[in-house]
XYZ file of C-alpha atoms in Angstrom:
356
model
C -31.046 11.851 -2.748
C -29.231 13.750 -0.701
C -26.236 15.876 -1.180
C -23.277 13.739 0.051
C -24.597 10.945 -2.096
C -24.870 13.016 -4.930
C -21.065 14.043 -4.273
C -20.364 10.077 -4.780
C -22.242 10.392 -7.881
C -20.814 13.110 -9.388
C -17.195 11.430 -8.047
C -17.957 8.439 -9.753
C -19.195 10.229 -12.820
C -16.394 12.507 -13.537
C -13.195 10.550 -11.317
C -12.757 14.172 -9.480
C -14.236 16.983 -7.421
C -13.324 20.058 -6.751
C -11.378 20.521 -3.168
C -14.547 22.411 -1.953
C -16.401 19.127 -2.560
C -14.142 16.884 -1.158
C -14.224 18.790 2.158
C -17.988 18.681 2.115
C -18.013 14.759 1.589
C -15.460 14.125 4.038
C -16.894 16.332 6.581
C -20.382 15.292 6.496
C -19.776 12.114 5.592
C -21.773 9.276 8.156
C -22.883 5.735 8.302
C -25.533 6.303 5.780
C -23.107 7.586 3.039
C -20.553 5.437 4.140
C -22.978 2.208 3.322
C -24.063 4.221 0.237
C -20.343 4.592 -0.979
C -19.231 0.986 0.066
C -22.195 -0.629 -2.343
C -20.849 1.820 -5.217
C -16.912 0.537 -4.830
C -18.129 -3.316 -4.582
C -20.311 -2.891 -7.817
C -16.736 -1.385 -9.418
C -14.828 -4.282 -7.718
C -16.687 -6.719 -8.657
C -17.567 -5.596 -12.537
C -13.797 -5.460 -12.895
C -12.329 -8.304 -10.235
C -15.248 -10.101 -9.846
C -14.812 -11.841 -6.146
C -11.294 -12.417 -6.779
C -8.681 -10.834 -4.218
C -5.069 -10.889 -5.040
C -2.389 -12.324 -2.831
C 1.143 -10.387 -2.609
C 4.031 -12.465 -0.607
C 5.765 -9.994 1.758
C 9.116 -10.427 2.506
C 10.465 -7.552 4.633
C 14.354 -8.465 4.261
C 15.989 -5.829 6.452
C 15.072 -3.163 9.146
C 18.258 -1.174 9.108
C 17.278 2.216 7.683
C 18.970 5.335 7.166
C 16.064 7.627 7.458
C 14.498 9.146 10.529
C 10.764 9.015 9.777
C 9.171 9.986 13.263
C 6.639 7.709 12.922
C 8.466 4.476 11.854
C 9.172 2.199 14.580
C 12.751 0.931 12.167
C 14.058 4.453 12.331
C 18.273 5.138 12.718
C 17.434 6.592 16.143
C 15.750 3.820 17.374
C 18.665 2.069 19.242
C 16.180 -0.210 20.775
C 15.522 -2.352 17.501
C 16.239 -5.621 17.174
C 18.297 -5.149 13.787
C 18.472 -8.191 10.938
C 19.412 -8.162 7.389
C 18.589 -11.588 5.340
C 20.714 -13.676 2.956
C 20.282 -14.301 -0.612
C 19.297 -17.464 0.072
C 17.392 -16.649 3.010
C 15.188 -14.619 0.293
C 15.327 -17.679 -1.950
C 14.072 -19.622 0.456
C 10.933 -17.499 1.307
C 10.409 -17.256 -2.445
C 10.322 -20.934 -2.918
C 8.194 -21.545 0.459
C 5.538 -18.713 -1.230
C 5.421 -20.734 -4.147
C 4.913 -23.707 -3.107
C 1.905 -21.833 -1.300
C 0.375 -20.557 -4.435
C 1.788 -17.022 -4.231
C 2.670 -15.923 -7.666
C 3.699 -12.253 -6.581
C 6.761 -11.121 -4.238
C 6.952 -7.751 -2.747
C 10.548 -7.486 -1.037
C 10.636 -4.847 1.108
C 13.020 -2.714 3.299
C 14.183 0.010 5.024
C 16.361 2.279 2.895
C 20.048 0.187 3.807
C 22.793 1.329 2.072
C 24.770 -2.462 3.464
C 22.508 -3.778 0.346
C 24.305 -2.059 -2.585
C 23.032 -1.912 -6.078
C 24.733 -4.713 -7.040
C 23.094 -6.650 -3.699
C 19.847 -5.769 -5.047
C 20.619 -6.525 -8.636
C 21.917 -10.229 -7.883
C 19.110 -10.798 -6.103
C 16.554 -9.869 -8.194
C 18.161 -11.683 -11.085
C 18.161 -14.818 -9.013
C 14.478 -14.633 -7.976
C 13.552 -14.051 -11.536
C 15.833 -16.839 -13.019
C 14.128 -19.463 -10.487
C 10.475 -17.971 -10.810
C 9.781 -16.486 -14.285
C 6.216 -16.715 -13.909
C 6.273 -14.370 -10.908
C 6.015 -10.458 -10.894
C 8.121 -9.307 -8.521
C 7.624 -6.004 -6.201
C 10.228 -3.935 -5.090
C 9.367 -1.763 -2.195
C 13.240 0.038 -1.564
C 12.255 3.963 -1.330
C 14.116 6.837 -2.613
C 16.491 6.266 -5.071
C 17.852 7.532 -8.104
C 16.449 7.426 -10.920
C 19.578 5.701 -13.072
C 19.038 3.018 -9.577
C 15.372 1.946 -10.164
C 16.398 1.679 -14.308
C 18.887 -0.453 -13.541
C 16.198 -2.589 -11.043
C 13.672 -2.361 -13.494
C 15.914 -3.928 -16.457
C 17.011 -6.774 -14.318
C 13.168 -7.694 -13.785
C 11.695 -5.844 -11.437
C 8.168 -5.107 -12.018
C 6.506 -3.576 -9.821
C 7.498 -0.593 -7.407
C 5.811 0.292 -3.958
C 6.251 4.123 -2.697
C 3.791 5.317 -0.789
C 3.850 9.305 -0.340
C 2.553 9.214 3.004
C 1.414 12.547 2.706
C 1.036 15.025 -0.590
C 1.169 18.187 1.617
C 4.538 19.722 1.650
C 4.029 21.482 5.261
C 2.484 18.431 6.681
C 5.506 16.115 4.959
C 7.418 18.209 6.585
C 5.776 17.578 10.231
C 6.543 13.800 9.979
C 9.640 13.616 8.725
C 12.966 14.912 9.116
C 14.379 18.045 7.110
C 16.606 16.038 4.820
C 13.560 14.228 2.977
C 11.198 16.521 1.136
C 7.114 15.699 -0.543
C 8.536 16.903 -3.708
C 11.891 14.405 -4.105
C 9.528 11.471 -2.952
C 6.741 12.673 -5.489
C 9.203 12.748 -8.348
C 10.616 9.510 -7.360
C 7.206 8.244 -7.879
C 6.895 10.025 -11.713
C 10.226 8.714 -12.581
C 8.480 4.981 -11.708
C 6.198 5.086 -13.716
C 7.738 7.060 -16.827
C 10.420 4.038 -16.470
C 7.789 1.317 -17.077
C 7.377 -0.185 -13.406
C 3.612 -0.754 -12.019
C 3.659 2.011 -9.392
C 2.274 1.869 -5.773
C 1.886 5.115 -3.779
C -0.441 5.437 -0.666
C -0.448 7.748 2.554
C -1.630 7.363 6.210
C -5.008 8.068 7.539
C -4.658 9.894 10.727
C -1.105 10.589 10.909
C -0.465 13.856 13.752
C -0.939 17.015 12.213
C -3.313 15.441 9.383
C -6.182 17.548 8.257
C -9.055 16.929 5.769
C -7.387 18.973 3.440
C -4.244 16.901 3.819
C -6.644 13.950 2.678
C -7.778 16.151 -0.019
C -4.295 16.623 -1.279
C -3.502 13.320 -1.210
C -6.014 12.074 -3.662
C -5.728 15.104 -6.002
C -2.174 13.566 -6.554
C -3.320 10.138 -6.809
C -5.641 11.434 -9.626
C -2.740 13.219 -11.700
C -0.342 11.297 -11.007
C -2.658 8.041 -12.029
C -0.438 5.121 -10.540
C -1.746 0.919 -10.662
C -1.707 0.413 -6.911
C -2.597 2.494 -4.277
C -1.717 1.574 -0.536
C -3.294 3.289 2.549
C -4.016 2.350 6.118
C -4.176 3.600 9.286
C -1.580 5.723 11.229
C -0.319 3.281 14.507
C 1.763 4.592 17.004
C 5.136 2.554 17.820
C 6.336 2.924 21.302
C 9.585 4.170 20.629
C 9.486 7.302 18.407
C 8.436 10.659 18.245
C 4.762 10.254 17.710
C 4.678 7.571 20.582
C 1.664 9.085 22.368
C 0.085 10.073 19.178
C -3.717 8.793 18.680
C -4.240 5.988 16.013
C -6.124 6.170 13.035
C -9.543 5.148 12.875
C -11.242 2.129 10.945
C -13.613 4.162 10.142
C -12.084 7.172 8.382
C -9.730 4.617 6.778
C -12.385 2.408 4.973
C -14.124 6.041 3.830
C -11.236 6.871 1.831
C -10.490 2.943 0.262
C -14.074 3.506 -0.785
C -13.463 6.669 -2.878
C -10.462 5.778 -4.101
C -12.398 2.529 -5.365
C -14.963 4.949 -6.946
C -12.797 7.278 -8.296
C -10.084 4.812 -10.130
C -12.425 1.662 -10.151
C -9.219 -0.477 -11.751
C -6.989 0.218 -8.874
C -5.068 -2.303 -6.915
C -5.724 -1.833 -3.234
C -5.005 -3.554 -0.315
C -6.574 -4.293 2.561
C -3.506 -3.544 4.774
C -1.950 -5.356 8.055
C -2.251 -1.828 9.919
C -6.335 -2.340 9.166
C -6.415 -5.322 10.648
C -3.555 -4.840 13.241
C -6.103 -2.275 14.737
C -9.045 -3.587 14.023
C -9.866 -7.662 14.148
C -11.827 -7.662 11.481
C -10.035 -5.076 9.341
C -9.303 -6.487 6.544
C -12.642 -8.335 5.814
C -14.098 -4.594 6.287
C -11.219 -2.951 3.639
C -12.390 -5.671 1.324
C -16.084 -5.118 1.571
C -15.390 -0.843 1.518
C -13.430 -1.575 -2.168
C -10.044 -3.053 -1.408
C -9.071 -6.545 -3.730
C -5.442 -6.796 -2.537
C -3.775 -8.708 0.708
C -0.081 -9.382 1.904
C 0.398 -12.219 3.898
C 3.969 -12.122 5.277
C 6.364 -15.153 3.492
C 9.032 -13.104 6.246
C 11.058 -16.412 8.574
C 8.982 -16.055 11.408
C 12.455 -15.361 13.359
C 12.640 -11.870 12.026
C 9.078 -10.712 11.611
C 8.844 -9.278 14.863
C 11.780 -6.966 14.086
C 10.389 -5.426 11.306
C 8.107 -2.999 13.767
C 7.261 -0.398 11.501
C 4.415 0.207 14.698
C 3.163 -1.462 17.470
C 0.699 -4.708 17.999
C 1.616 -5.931 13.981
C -0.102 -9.174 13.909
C 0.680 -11.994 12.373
C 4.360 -12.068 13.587
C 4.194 -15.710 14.930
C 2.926 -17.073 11.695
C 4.386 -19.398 9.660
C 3.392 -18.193 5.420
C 1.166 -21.675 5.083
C -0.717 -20.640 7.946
C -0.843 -16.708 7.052
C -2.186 -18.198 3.624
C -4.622 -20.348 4.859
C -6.070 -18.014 7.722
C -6.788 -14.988 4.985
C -8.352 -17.727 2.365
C -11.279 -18.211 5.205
C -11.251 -14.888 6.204
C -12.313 -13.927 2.938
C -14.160 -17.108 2.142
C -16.342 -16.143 5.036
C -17.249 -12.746 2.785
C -17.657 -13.975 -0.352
C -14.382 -13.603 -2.481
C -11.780 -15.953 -3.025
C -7.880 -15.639 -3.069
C -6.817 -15.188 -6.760
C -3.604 -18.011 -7.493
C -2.272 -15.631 -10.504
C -0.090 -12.603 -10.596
C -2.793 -10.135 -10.625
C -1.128 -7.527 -12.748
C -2.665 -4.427 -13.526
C -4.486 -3.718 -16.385
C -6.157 -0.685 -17.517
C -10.202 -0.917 -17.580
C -12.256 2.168 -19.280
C -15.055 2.870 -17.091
C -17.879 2.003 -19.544
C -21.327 2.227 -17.052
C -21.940 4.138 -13.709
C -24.844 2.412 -12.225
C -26.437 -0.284 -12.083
């Protein structure tokens, strides 16, 4: 056996390497140890998941946002956006549509817009939870303070999404502007999960500036910091920012590192993300067979879901949720796994065998 594959041995073995390691299996890695490393994540996913892939309903509410990320497509400088908030009821309604549908988990989700105050977000949150009890509901909000997501998570909030985007300060630093630091969003993520909330992080494969060591980084922190969900995907240009002429992500390098975060934490949630497939047709059938059990279809009105451009080419804007739904149930029919119809909480899973 040769020395990459023992790497995903010894990673699946022990949950860890040391950075050196990492590099090495990153570096060298090819299609041979890719296919090698995708057959060790699907024995994991399917020992703990079986073929069952859990369905999330999206609702992206609002694209005003007070931060300047240069990568995000819904950032303040971008005077070119098509700006939207939804109602209350406009929520409602998506929540009752998603139902209807099957979906048993919400994930509303935002830009950071201070027009939807804490009490906005508490109302609202009470009301979906008063009409669906039976549904976990995912907030996905950003930074806030920590009295803020207390207050969120004692109204019924039960899930939080945050994804780091990148673990290295210097390279945090590159993407965003000065006023929003690695190490506030990091301990916004520690102050999830000492709360109570099921907590999401994630980062960007490709992103300008990113090196292997940035990758490195970023699951070192996923390791300590041991969260239920973890969220990554390719970077994707948008047209109007900063990083407009950037180069994309690659499939390739993206479904590497779902498959050793699958071999790592074997009981993580992952999802096979609309970037994945928004750059590659087939991208989310491939996230699913590298080690990913999670998908999003968008419950969004299909009025707004253009506006909510985090990057270019999203697909799935012109979809209405039945046929979102419908479309990802023969996708991954066609693969062998079937949409799950429950909440699909987390739950903690000791690793009790490493091979077959």
């Amino acid at each position: 056996m040769n020395h990459l594959k023992q790497l995903i041995d010894k990673l699946e073995e022990s949950s860890n390497l040391a950075k050196e390691e990492w590099i090495d299996l990153m570096r060298g890695r090819n299609e041979e140890t890719a296919q090698y490393l995708f057959e060790r994540a699907r024995y994991w996913q399917r020992k703990y998941f079986q073929n069952k892939i859990y369905t999330r309903g999206l609702i992206e509410f609002t694209n005003y946002c007070k931060n300047d990320c240069y990568y995000c497509g819904i950032r303040r400088s971008n005077g070119r956006a098509d700006r939207y908030r939804l109602t209350k009821d406009q929520i409602l309604e998506c929540c009752h549509s998603g139902y209807e549908l099957g979906f048993r988990t919400f994930v509303l989700q935002g830009g950071e817009d201070g027009w939807f105050t804490q009490e906005k977000i508490l109302e609202i949150i009470q009301a979906i939870k008063k009409d669906y009890s039976d549904c976990a509901l995912t907030l996905s909000l950003g930074e806030r303070s920590r009295q803020s997501y207390e207050e969120l998570f004692y109204a019924g909030a039960d899930r939080y999404l945050l994804r780091h985007e990148t673990a290295d300060e210097e390279h945090y630093r590159d993407l965003h502007p000065p006023e929003l630091s690695a190490e506030h969003r990091k301990q916004c993520l520690w102050d999830l999960k000492e709360i109570g909330y099921q907590t999401g992080t994630g980062f960007m494969v490709g992103s300008p500036g990113q090196k292997l060591e940035h990758l490195v980084e970023d699951m070192l922190f996923i390791r300590r910091l041991e969260p239920q969900m973890v969220g990554i995907g390719p970077f994707v240009p948008h047209h109007d920012t900063p990083f407009a002429q950037e180069a994309q992500g690659t499939v390739e390098l993206t479904l590497f590192m779902i498959g050793l975060l699958r071999v790592m934490m074997p009981d993580l949630l992952i999802p096979a993300t609309t970037a994945l497939g928004t750059i590659d047709p087939m991208g989310r059938e491939k996230g699913i067979l590298a080690g990913a059990n999670v998908v999003m279809p968008n419950l969004s009105p299909t009025s707004v879901r253009k506006k909510y451009e985090l990057y270019d080419n999203k697909i799935c804007t012109g979809d209405e949720a039945a046929e979102c739904r419908n479309c990802l149930k023969q996708r991954m029919k066609s693969i062998g796994y079937e949409l799950a119809v429950d909440r699909g909480d987390y739950c903690r899973r000791i690793k009790e065998e490493n091979h077959v």
